[in-house]
Amino acid sequence: MNILLTIAGAIMTLTAGIHIFAGGPEYHDVFQTVLPTPHLAAMSAVLWHAITVNLIVFAGAYFWLARHPSRPLLITLAAMQIGWIALFLFYGMTMLGSLWPMPQWVIFGVTVLLTLYGARQPDTRHAT
């Protein structure tokens, strides 16, 4: 088992939990009350819950990857998370003028580093 990828799975599980239990009241519930049309509120709900699904799938994929090495899956996970990093950095800087109002990029950055470093670890499933 690859411990670094297991840690990445645990980080994504924690991130999903924070998103679900702390982010909902802070963001999702507010969006539902301030958006001017039911269509925008519905689209916001879909996007919010799509993020939830994405975080849960990330966690499950990392736990699976920790026991079943797969270079294509590893590259896909890293690429998706690099995309998340880019979005948080771009919109933090261009719309908020700072990287720190939305520090989620740090979580994804740590996970990508664990992913890439974990990919370098030997597969010890059959070691004696």
PDB file of N, CA, C and O in Angstrom, residues 26-86:
ATOM      1  N   GLU A  26     -22.016  28.507   4.985  1.00  0.00           N
ATOM      2  CA  GLU A  26     -21.268  29.716   4.645  1.00  0.00           C
ATOM      3  C   GLU A  26     -21.495  30.158   3.206  1.00  0.00           C
ATOM      4  O   GLU A  26     -21.510  31.363   2.925  1.00  0.00           O
ATOM      5  N   TYR A  27     -21.674  29.208   2.296  1.00  0.00           N
ATOM      6  CA  TYR A  27     -21.788  29.550   0.884  1.00  0.00           C
ATOM      7  C   TYR A  27     -23.098  29.077   0.257  1.00  0.00           C
ATOM      8  O   TYR A  27     -23.881  29.884  -0.234  1.00  0.00           O
ATOM      9  N   HIS A  28     -23.317  27.775   0.229  1.00  0.00           N
ATOM     10  CA  HIS A  28     -24.474  27.228  -0.489  1.00  0.00           C
ATOM     11  C   HIS A  28     -25.788  27.816   0.013  1.00  0.00           C
ATOM     12  O   HIS A  28     -26.628  28.249  -0.791  1.00  0.00           O
ATOM     13  N   ASP A  29     -25.990  27.847   1.310  1.00  0.00           N
ATOM     14  CA  ASP A  29     -27.246  28.370   1.856  1.00  0.00           C
ATOM     15  C   ASP A  29     -27.426  29.851   1.492  1.00  0.00           C
ATOM     16  O   ASP A  29     -28.529  30.286   1.164  1.00  0.00           O
ATOM     17  N   VAL A  30     -26.332  30.592   1.514  1.00  0.00           N
ATOM     18  CA  VAL A  30     -26.392  32.012   1.158  1.00  0.00           C
ATOM     19  C   VAL A  30     -26.753  32.172  -0.321  1.00  0.00           C
ATOM     20  O   VAL A  30     -27.613  32.983  -0.681  1.00  0.00           O
ATOM     21  N   PHE A  31     -26.090  31.382  -1.174  1.00  0.00           N
ATOM     22  CA  PHE A  31     -26.402  31.455  -2.608  1.00  0.00           C
ATOM     23  C   PHE A  31     -27.888  31.224  -2.855  1.00  0.00           C
ATOM     24  O   PHE A  31     -28.501  31.883  -3.688  1.00  0.00           O
ATOM     25  N   GLN A  32     -28.448  30.261  -2.149  1.00  0.00           N
ATOM     26  CA  GLN A  32     -29.851  29.919  -2.360  1.00  0.00           C
ATOM     27  C   GLN A  32     -30.793  31.059  -1.988  1.00  0.00           C
ATOM     28  O   GLN A  32     -31.887  31.157  -2.536  1.00  0.00           O
ATOM     29  N   THR A  33     -30.367  31.905  -1.087  1.00  0.00           N
ATOM     30  CA  THR A  33     -31.248  33.002  -0.666  1.00  0.00           C
ATOM     31  C   THR A  33     -31.019  34.298  -1.438  1.00  0.00           C
ATOM     32  O   THR A  33     -31.933  35.109  -1.527  1.00  0.00           O
ATOM     33  N   VAL A  34     -29.819  34.497  -1.993  1.00  0.00           N
ATOM     34  CA  VAL A  34     -29.536  35.787  -2.633  1.00  0.00           C
ATOM     35  C   VAL A  34     -29.633  35.768  -4.156  1.00  0.00           C
ATOM     36  O   VAL A  34     -29.748  36.829  -4.762  1.00  0.00           O
ATOM     37  N   LEU A  35     -29.578  34.604  -4.775  1.00  0.00           N
ATOM     38  CA  LEU A  35     -29.653  34.580  -6.240  1.00  0.00           C
ATOM     39  C   LEU A  35     -31.053  34.986  -6.683  1.00  0.00           C
ATOM     40  O   LEU A  35     -32.048  34.555  -6.096  1.00  0.00           O
ATOM     41  N   PRO A  36     -31.127  35.810  -7.731  1.00  0.00           N
ATOM     42  CA  PRO A  36     -32.403  36.455  -8.055  1.00  0.00           C
ATOM     43  C   PRO A  36     -33.455  35.585  -8.746  1.00  0.00           C
ATOM     44  O   PRO A  36     -34.620  35.969  -8.769  1.00  0.00           O
ATOM     45  N   THR A  37     -33.069  34.448  -9.298  1.00  0.00           N
ATOM     46  CA  THR A  37     -34.061  33.618  -9.981  1.00  0.00           C
ATOM     47  C   THR A  37     -33.935  32.171  -9.517  1.00  0.00           C
ATOM     48  O   THR A  37     -32.841  31.719  -9.136  1.00  0.00           O
ATOM     49  N   PRO A  38     -35.036  31.418  -9.581  1.00  0.00           N
ATOM     50  CA  PRO A  38     -34.962  29.993  -9.239  1.00  0.00           C
ATOM     51  C   PRO A  38     -33.985  29.227 -10.137  1.00  0.00           C
ATOM     52  O   PRO A  38     -33.314  28.305  -9.680  1.00  0.00           O
ATOM     53  N   HIS A  39     -33.873  29.635 -11.396  1.00  0.00           N
ATOM     54  CA  HIS A  39     -32.939  28.961 -12.306  1.00  0.00           C
ATOM     55  C   HIS A  39     -31.496  29.128 -11.837  1.00  0.00           C
ATOM     56  O   HIS A  39     -30.722  28.158 -11.817  1.00  0.00           O
ATOM     57  N   LEU A  40     -31.120  30.346 -11.464  1.00  0.00           N
ATOM     58  CA  LEU A  40     -29.755  30.580 -10.968  1.00  0.00           C
ATOM     59  C   LEU A  40     -29.514  29.831  -9.656  1.00  0.00           C
ATOM     60  O   LEU A  40     -28.431  29.271  -9.450  1.00  0.00           O
ATOM     61  N   ALA A  41     -30.517  29.808  -8.792  1.00  0.00           N
ATOM     62  CA  ALA A  41     -30.379  29.081  -7.526  1.00  0.00           C
ATOM     63  C   ALA A  41     -30.211  27.582  -7.791  1.00  0.00           C
ATOM     64  O   ALA A  41     -29.384  26.923  -7.148  1.00  0.00           O
ATOM     65  N   ALA A  42     -30.982  27.060  -8.743  1.00  0.00           N
ATOM     66  CA  ALA A  42     -30.869  25.632  -9.082  1.00  0.00           C
ATOM     67  C   ALA A  42     -29.500  25.328  -9.681  1.00  0.00           C
ATOM     68  O   ALA A  42     -28.868  24.326  -9.338  1.00  0.00           O
ATOM     69  N   MET A  43     -29.016  26.187 -10.578  1.00  0.00           N
ATOM     70  CA  MET A  43     -27.700  25.978 -11.178  1.00  0.00           C
ATOM     71  C   MET A  43     -26.614  26.043 -10.109  1.00  0.00           C
ATOM     72  O   MET A  43     -25.678  25.241 -10.104  1.00  0.00           O
ATOM     73  N   SER A  44     -26.740  26.971  -9.183  1.00  0.00           N
ATOM     74  CA  SER A  44     -25.789  27.070  -8.081  1.00  0.00           C
ATOM     75  C   SER A  44     -25.795  25.787  -7.248  1.00  0.00           C
ATOM     76  O   SER A  44     -24.732  25.282  -6.859  1.00  0.00           O
ATOM     77  N   ALA A  45     -26.979  25.238  -6.985  1.00  0.00           N
ATOM     78  CA  ALA A  45     -27.076  23.996  -6.210  1.00  0.00           C
ATOM     79  C   ALA A  45     -26.413  22.841  -6.947  1.00  0.00           C
ATOM     80  O   ALA A  45     -25.694  22.029  -6.345  1.00  0.00           O
ATOM     81  N   VAL A  46     -26.648  22.764  -8.255  1.00  0.00           N
ATOM     82  CA  VAL A  46     -26.012  21.702  -9.050  1.00  0.00           C
ATOM     83  C   VAL A  46     -24.495  21.824  -8.977  1.00  0.00           C
ATOM     84  O   VAL A  46     -23.784  20.836  -8.743  1.00  0.00           O
ATOM     85  N   LEU A  47     -23.975  23.028  -9.166  1.00  0.00           N
ATOM     86  CA  LEU A  47     -22.526  23.231  -9.128  1.00  0.00           C
ATOM     87  C   LEU A  47     -21.953  22.938  -7.744  1.00  0.00           C
ATOM     88  O   LEU A  47     -20.893  22.307  -7.614  1.00  0.00           O
ATOM     89  N   TRP A  48     -22.653  23.360  -6.712  1.00  0.00           N
ATOM     90  CA  TRP A  48     -22.187  23.100  -5.348  1.00  0.00           C
ATOM     91  C   TRP A  48     -22.088  21.599  -5.088  1.00  0.00           C
ATOM     92  O   TRP A  48     -21.079  21.098  -4.595  1.00  0.00           O
ATOM     93  N   HIS A  49     -23.133  20.885  -5.451  1.00  0.00           N
ATOM     94  CA  HIS A  49     -23.147  19.445  -5.194  1.00  0.00           C
ATOM     95  C   HIS A  49     -22.241  18.686  -6.153  1.00  0.00           C
ATOM     96  O   HIS A  49     -21.734  17.607  -5.805  1.00  0.00           O
ATOM     97  N   ALA A  50     -21.983  19.236  -7.332  1.00  0.00           N
ATOM     98  CA  ALA A  50     -21.002  18.630  -8.240  1.00  0.00           C
ATOM     99  C   ALA A  50     -19.606  18.683  -7.618  1.00  0.00           C
ATOM    100  O   ALA A  50     -18.811  17.746  -7.750  1.00  0.00           O
ATOM    101  N   ILE A  51     -19.319  19.767  -6.922  1.00  0.00           N
ATOM    102  CA  ILE A  51     -18.044  19.860  -6.210  1.00  0.00           C
ATOM    103  C   ILE A  51     -17.986  18.792  -5.126  1.00  0.00           C
ATOM    104  O   ILE A  51     -16.955  18.126  -4.954  1.00  0.00           O
ATOM    105  N   THR A  52     -19.077  18.609  -4.409  1.00  0.00           N
ATOM    106  CA  THR A  52     -19.131  17.568  -3.377  1.00  0.00           C
ATOM    107  C   THR A  52     -18.822  16.202  -3.987  1.00  0.00           C
ATOM    108  O   THR A  52     -17.994  15.452  -3.467  1.00  0.00           O
ATOM    109  N   VAL A  53     -19.483  15.892  -5.095  1.00  0.00           N
ATOM    110  CA  VAL A  53     -19.262  14.608  -5.775  1.00  0.00           C
ATOM    111  C   VAL A  53     -17.804  14.491  -6.192  1.00  0.00           C
ATOM    112  O   VAL A  53     -17.162  13.455  -5.982  1.00  0.00           O
ATOM    113  N   ASN A  54     -17.255  15.561  -6.748  1.00  0.00           N
ATOM    114  CA  ASN A  54     -15.870  15.551  -7.205  1.00  0.00           C
ATOM    115  C   ASN A  54     -14.913  15.265  -6.052  1.00  0.00           C
ATOM    116  O   ASN A  54     -13.993  14.443  -6.182  1.00  0.00           O
ATOM    117  N   LEU A  55     -15.113  15.906  -4.919  1.00  0.00           N
ATOM    118  CA  LEU A  55     -14.235  15.688  -3.765  1.00  0.00           C
ATOM    119  C   LEU A  55     -14.338  14.255  -3.240  1.00  0.00           C
ATOM    120  O   LEU A  55     -13.324  13.645  -2.870  1.00  0.00           O
ATOM    121  N   ILE A  56     -15.532  13.711  -3.211  1.00  0.00           N
ATOM    122  CA  ILE A  56     -15.720  12.332  -2.753  1.00  0.00           C
ATOM    123  C   ILE A  56     -15.073  11.353  -3.724  1.00  0.00           C
ATOM    124  O   ILE A  56     -14.409  10.397  -3.300  1.00  0.00           O
ATOM    125  N   VAL A  57     -15.214  11.605  -5.020  1.00  0.00           N
ATOM    126  CA  VAL A  57     -14.580  10.736  -6.015  1.00  0.00           C
ATOM    127  C   VAL A  57     -13.064  10.833  -5.922  1.00  0.00           C
ATOM    128  O   VAL A  57     -12.358   9.824  -6.010  1.00  0.00           O
ATOM    129  N   PHE A  58     -12.531  12.047  -5.720  1.00  0.00           N
ATOM    130  CA  PHE A  58     -11.087  12.199  -5.501  1.00  0.00           C
ATOM    131  C   PHE A  58     -10.637  11.307  -4.345  1.00  0.00           C
ATOM    132  O   PHE A  58      -9.655  10.572  -4.457  1.00  0.00           O
ATOM    133  N   ALA A  59     -11.338  11.389  -3.226  1.00  0.00           N
ATOM    134  CA  ALA A  59     -10.954  10.611  -2.045  1.00  0.00           C
ATOM    135  C   ALA A  59     -10.968   9.122  -2.361  1.00  0.00           C
ATOM    136  O   ALA A  59      -9.988   8.412  -2.084  1.00  0.00           O
ATOM    137  N   GLY A  60     -12.060   8.645  -2.935  1.00  0.00           N
ATOM    138  CA  GLY A  60     -12.157   7.221  -3.267  1.00  0.00           C
ATOM    139  C   GLY A  60     -11.087   6.782  -4.251  1.00  0.00           C
ATOM    140  O   GLY A  60     -10.494   5.709  -4.102  1.00  0.00           O
ATOM    141  N   ALA A  61     -10.819   7.616  -5.232  1.00  0.00           N
ATOM    142  CA  ALA A  61      -9.803   7.273  -6.237  1.00  0.00           C
ATOM    143  C   ALA A  61      -8.418   7.189  -5.605  1.00  0.00           C
ATOM    144  O   ALA A  61      -7.623   6.293  -5.944  1.00  0.00           O
ATOM    145  N   TYR A  62      -8.109   8.088  -4.688  1.00  0.00           N
ATOM    146  CA  TYR A  62      -6.803   8.022  -4.025  1.00  0.00           C
ATOM    147  C   TYR A  62      -6.669   6.771  -3.159  1.00  0.00           C
ATOM    148  O   TYR A  62      -5.609   6.135  -3.153  1.00  0.00           O
ATOM    149  N   PHE A  63      -7.728   6.438  -2.431  1.00  0.00           N
ATOM    150  CA  PHE A  63      -7.660   5.218  -1.616  1.00  0.00           C
ATOM    151  C   PHE A  63      -7.505   3.986  -2.508  1.00  0.00           C
ATOM    152  O   PHE A  63      -6.748   3.068  -2.185  1.00  0.00           O
ATOM    153  N   TRP A  64      -8.200   3.953  -3.636  1.00  0.00           N
ATOM    154  CA  TRP A  64      -8.075   2.827  -4.559  1.00  0.00           C
ATOM    155  C   TRP A  64      -6.674   2.795  -5.155  1.00  0.00           C
ATOM    156  O   TRP A  64      -6.032   1.746  -5.224  1.00  0.00           O
ATOM    157  N   LEU A  65      -6.187   3.960  -5.568  1.00  0.00           N
ATOM    158  CA  LEU A  65      -4.874   4.067  -6.188  1.00  0.00           C
ATOM    159  C   LEU A  65      -3.755   3.651  -5.225  1.00  0.00           C
ATOM    160  O   LEU A  65      -2.730   3.112  -5.653  1.00  0.00           O
ATOM    161  N   ALA A  66      -3.953   3.870  -3.941  1.00  0.00           N
ATOM    162  CA  ALA A  66      -2.944   3.494  -2.950  1.00  0.00           C
ATOM    163  C   ALA A  66      -2.704   1.988  -2.943  1.00  0.00           C
ATOM    164  O   ALA A  66      -1.618   1.528  -2.596  1.00  0.00           O
ATOM    165  N   ARG A  67      -3.698   1.210  -3.343  1.00  0.00           N
ATOM    166  CA  ARG A  67      -3.571  -0.247  -3.356  1.00  0.00           C
ATOM    167  C   ARG A  67      -3.449  -0.841  -4.758  1.00  0.00           C
ATOM    168  O   ARG A  67      -3.052  -1.984  -4.912  1.00  0.00           O
ATOM    169  N   HIS A  68      -3.827  -0.054  -5.764  1.00  0.00           N
ATOM    170  CA  HIS A  68      -3.835  -0.544  -7.145  1.00  0.00           C
ATOM    171  C   HIS A  68      -3.174   0.499  -8.050  1.00  0.00           C
ATOM    172  O   HIS A  68      -3.873   1.328  -8.628  1.00  0.00           O
ATOM    173  N   PRO A  69      -1.849   0.465  -8.174  1.00  0.00           N
ATOM    174  CA  PRO A  69      -1.154   1.481  -8.970  1.00  0.00           C
ATOM    175  C   PRO A  69      -1.703   1.563 -10.396  1.00  0.00           C
ATOM    176  O   PRO A  69      -1.949   0.543 -11.039  1.00  0.00           O
ATOM    177  N   SER A  70      -1.928   2.784 -10.840  1.00  0.00           N
ATOM    178  CA  SER A  70      -2.422   3.033 -12.194  1.00  0.00           C
ATOM    179  C   SER A  70      -1.906   4.392 -12.635  1.00  0.00           C
ATOM    180  O   SER A  70      -2.378   5.421 -12.148  1.00  0.00           O
ATOM    181  N   ARG A  71      -0.943   4.385 -13.516  1.00  0.00           N
ATOM    182  CA  ARG A  71      -0.374   5.646 -13.993  1.00  0.00           C
ATOM    183  C   ARG A  71      -1.429   6.535 -14.658  1.00  0.00           C
ATOM    184  O   ARG A  71      -1.463   7.744 -14.389  1.00  0.00           O
ATOM    185  N   PRO A  72      -2.307   5.998 -15.527  1.00  0.00           N
ATOM    186  CA  PRO A  72      -3.325   6.881 -16.123  1.00  0.00           C
ATOM    187  C   PRO A  72      -4.246   7.526 -15.082  1.00  0.00           C
ATOM    188  O   PRO A  72      -4.572   8.712 -15.202  1.00  0.00           O
ATOM    189  N   LEU A  73      -4.659   6.777 -14.064  1.00  0.00           N
ATOM    190  CA  LEU A  73      -5.503   7.358 -13.027  1.00  0.00           C
ATOM    191  C   LEU A  73      -4.731   8.413 -12.242  1.00  0.00           C
ATOM    192  O   LEU A  73      -5.258   9.491 -11.943  1.00  0.00           O
ATOM    193  N   LEU A  74      -3.498   8.129 -11.911  1.00  0.00           N
ATOM    194  CA  LEU A  74      -2.668   9.067 -11.176  1.00  0.00           C
ATOM    195  C   LEU A  74      -2.506  10.374 -11.957  1.00  0.00           C
ATOM    196  O   LEU A  74      -2.685  11.463 -11.406  1.00  0.00           O
ATOM    197  N   ILE A  75      -2.231  10.276 -13.245  1.00  0.00           N
ATOM    198  CA  ILE A  75      -2.073  11.466 -14.081  1.00  0.00           C
ATOM    199  C   ILE A  75      -3.386  12.236 -14.168  1.00  0.00           C
ATOM    200  O   ILE A  75      -3.408  13.469 -14.092  1.00  0.00           O
ATOM    201  N   THR A  76      -4.490  11.520 -14.287  1.00  0.00           N
ATOM    202  CA  THR A  76      -5.800  12.172 -14.353  1.00  0.00           C
ATOM    203  C   THR A  76      -6.099  12.936 -13.070  1.00  0.00           C
ATOM    204  O   THR A  76      -6.533  14.100 -13.113  1.00  0.00           O
ATOM    205  N   LEU A  77      -5.877  12.302 -11.927  1.00  0.00           N
ATOM    206  CA  LEU A  77      -6.126  12.974 -10.647  1.00  0.00           C
ATOM    207  C   LEU A  77      -5.243  14.209 -10.496  1.00  0.00           C
ATOM    208  O   LEU A  77      -5.722  15.276 -10.095  1.00  0.00           O
ATOM    209  N   ALA A  78      -3.970  14.063 -10.801  1.00  0.00           N
ATOM    210  CA  ALA A  78      -3.051  15.203 -10.683  1.00  0.00           C
ATOM    211  C   ALA A  78      -3.469  16.325 -11.632  1.00  0.00           C
ATOM    212  O   ALA A  78      -3.494  17.499 -11.228  1.00  0.00           O
ATOM    213  N   ALA A  79      -3.825  15.993 -12.863  1.00  0.00           N
ATOM    214  CA  ALA A  79      -4.226  17.019 -13.830  1.00  0.00           C
ATOM    215  C   ALA A  79      -5.491  17.744 -13.377  1.00  0.00           C
ATOM    216  O   ALA A  79      -5.583  18.976 -13.480  1.00  0.00           O
ATOM    217  N   MET A  80      -6.459  16.995 -12.850  1.00  0.00           N
ATOM    218  CA  MET A  80      -7.690  17.633 -12.380  1.00  0.00           C
ATOM    219  C   MET A  80      -7.398  18.577 -11.216  1.00  0.00           C
ATOM    220  O   MET A  80      -7.925  19.688 -11.155  1.00  0.00           O
ATOM    221  N   GLN A  81      -6.551  18.131 -10.312  1.00  0.00           N
ATOM    222  CA  GLN A  81      -6.268  18.978  -9.163  1.00  0.00           C
ATOM    223  C   GLN A  81      -5.415  20.187  -9.542  1.00  0.00           C
ATOM    224  O   GLN A  81      -5.585  21.262  -8.972  1.00  0.00           O
ATOM    225  N   ILE A  82      -4.553  20.047 -10.513  1.00  0.00           N
ATOM    226  CA  ILE A  82      -3.809  21.202 -11.013  1.00  0.00           C
ATOM    227  C   ILE A  82      -4.794  22.205 -11.627  1.00  0.00           C
ATOM    228  O   ILE A  82      -4.640  23.418 -11.462  1.00  0.00           O
ATOM    229  N   GLY A  83      -5.819  21.694 -12.279  1.00  0.00           N
ATOM    230  CA  GLY A  83      -6.869  22.572 -12.797  1.00  0.00           C
ATOM    231  C   GLY A  83      -7.567  23.334 -11.683  1.00  0.00           C
ATOM    232  O   GLY A  83      -7.827  24.539 -11.804  1.00  0.00           O
ATOM    233  N   TRP A  84      -7.891  22.646 -10.588  1.00  0.00           N
ATOM    234  CA  TRP A  84      -8.515  23.309  -9.436  1.00  0.00           C
ATOM    235  C   TRP A  84      -7.580  24.393  -8.883  1.00  0.00           C
ATOM    236  O   TRP A  84      -8.015  25.496  -8.564  1.00  0.00           O
ATOM    237  N   ILE A  85      -6.298  24.057  -8.768  1.00  0.00           N
ATOM    238  CA  ILE A  85      -5.310  25.031  -8.280  1.00  0.00           C
ATOM    239  C   ILE A  85      -5.325  26.270  -9.170  1.00  0.00           C
ATOM    240  O   ILE A  85      -5.374  27.400  -8.682  1.00  0.00           O
ATOM    241  N   ALA A  86      -5.279  26.060 -10.475  1.00  0.00           N
ATOM    242  CA  ALA A  86      -5.251  27.178 -11.421  1.00  0.00           C
ATOM    243  C   ALA A  86      -6.492  28.058 -11.269  1.00  0.00           C
ATOM    244  O   ALA A  86      -6.388  29.291 -11.297  1.00  0.00           O
TER     245      ALA A  86
END
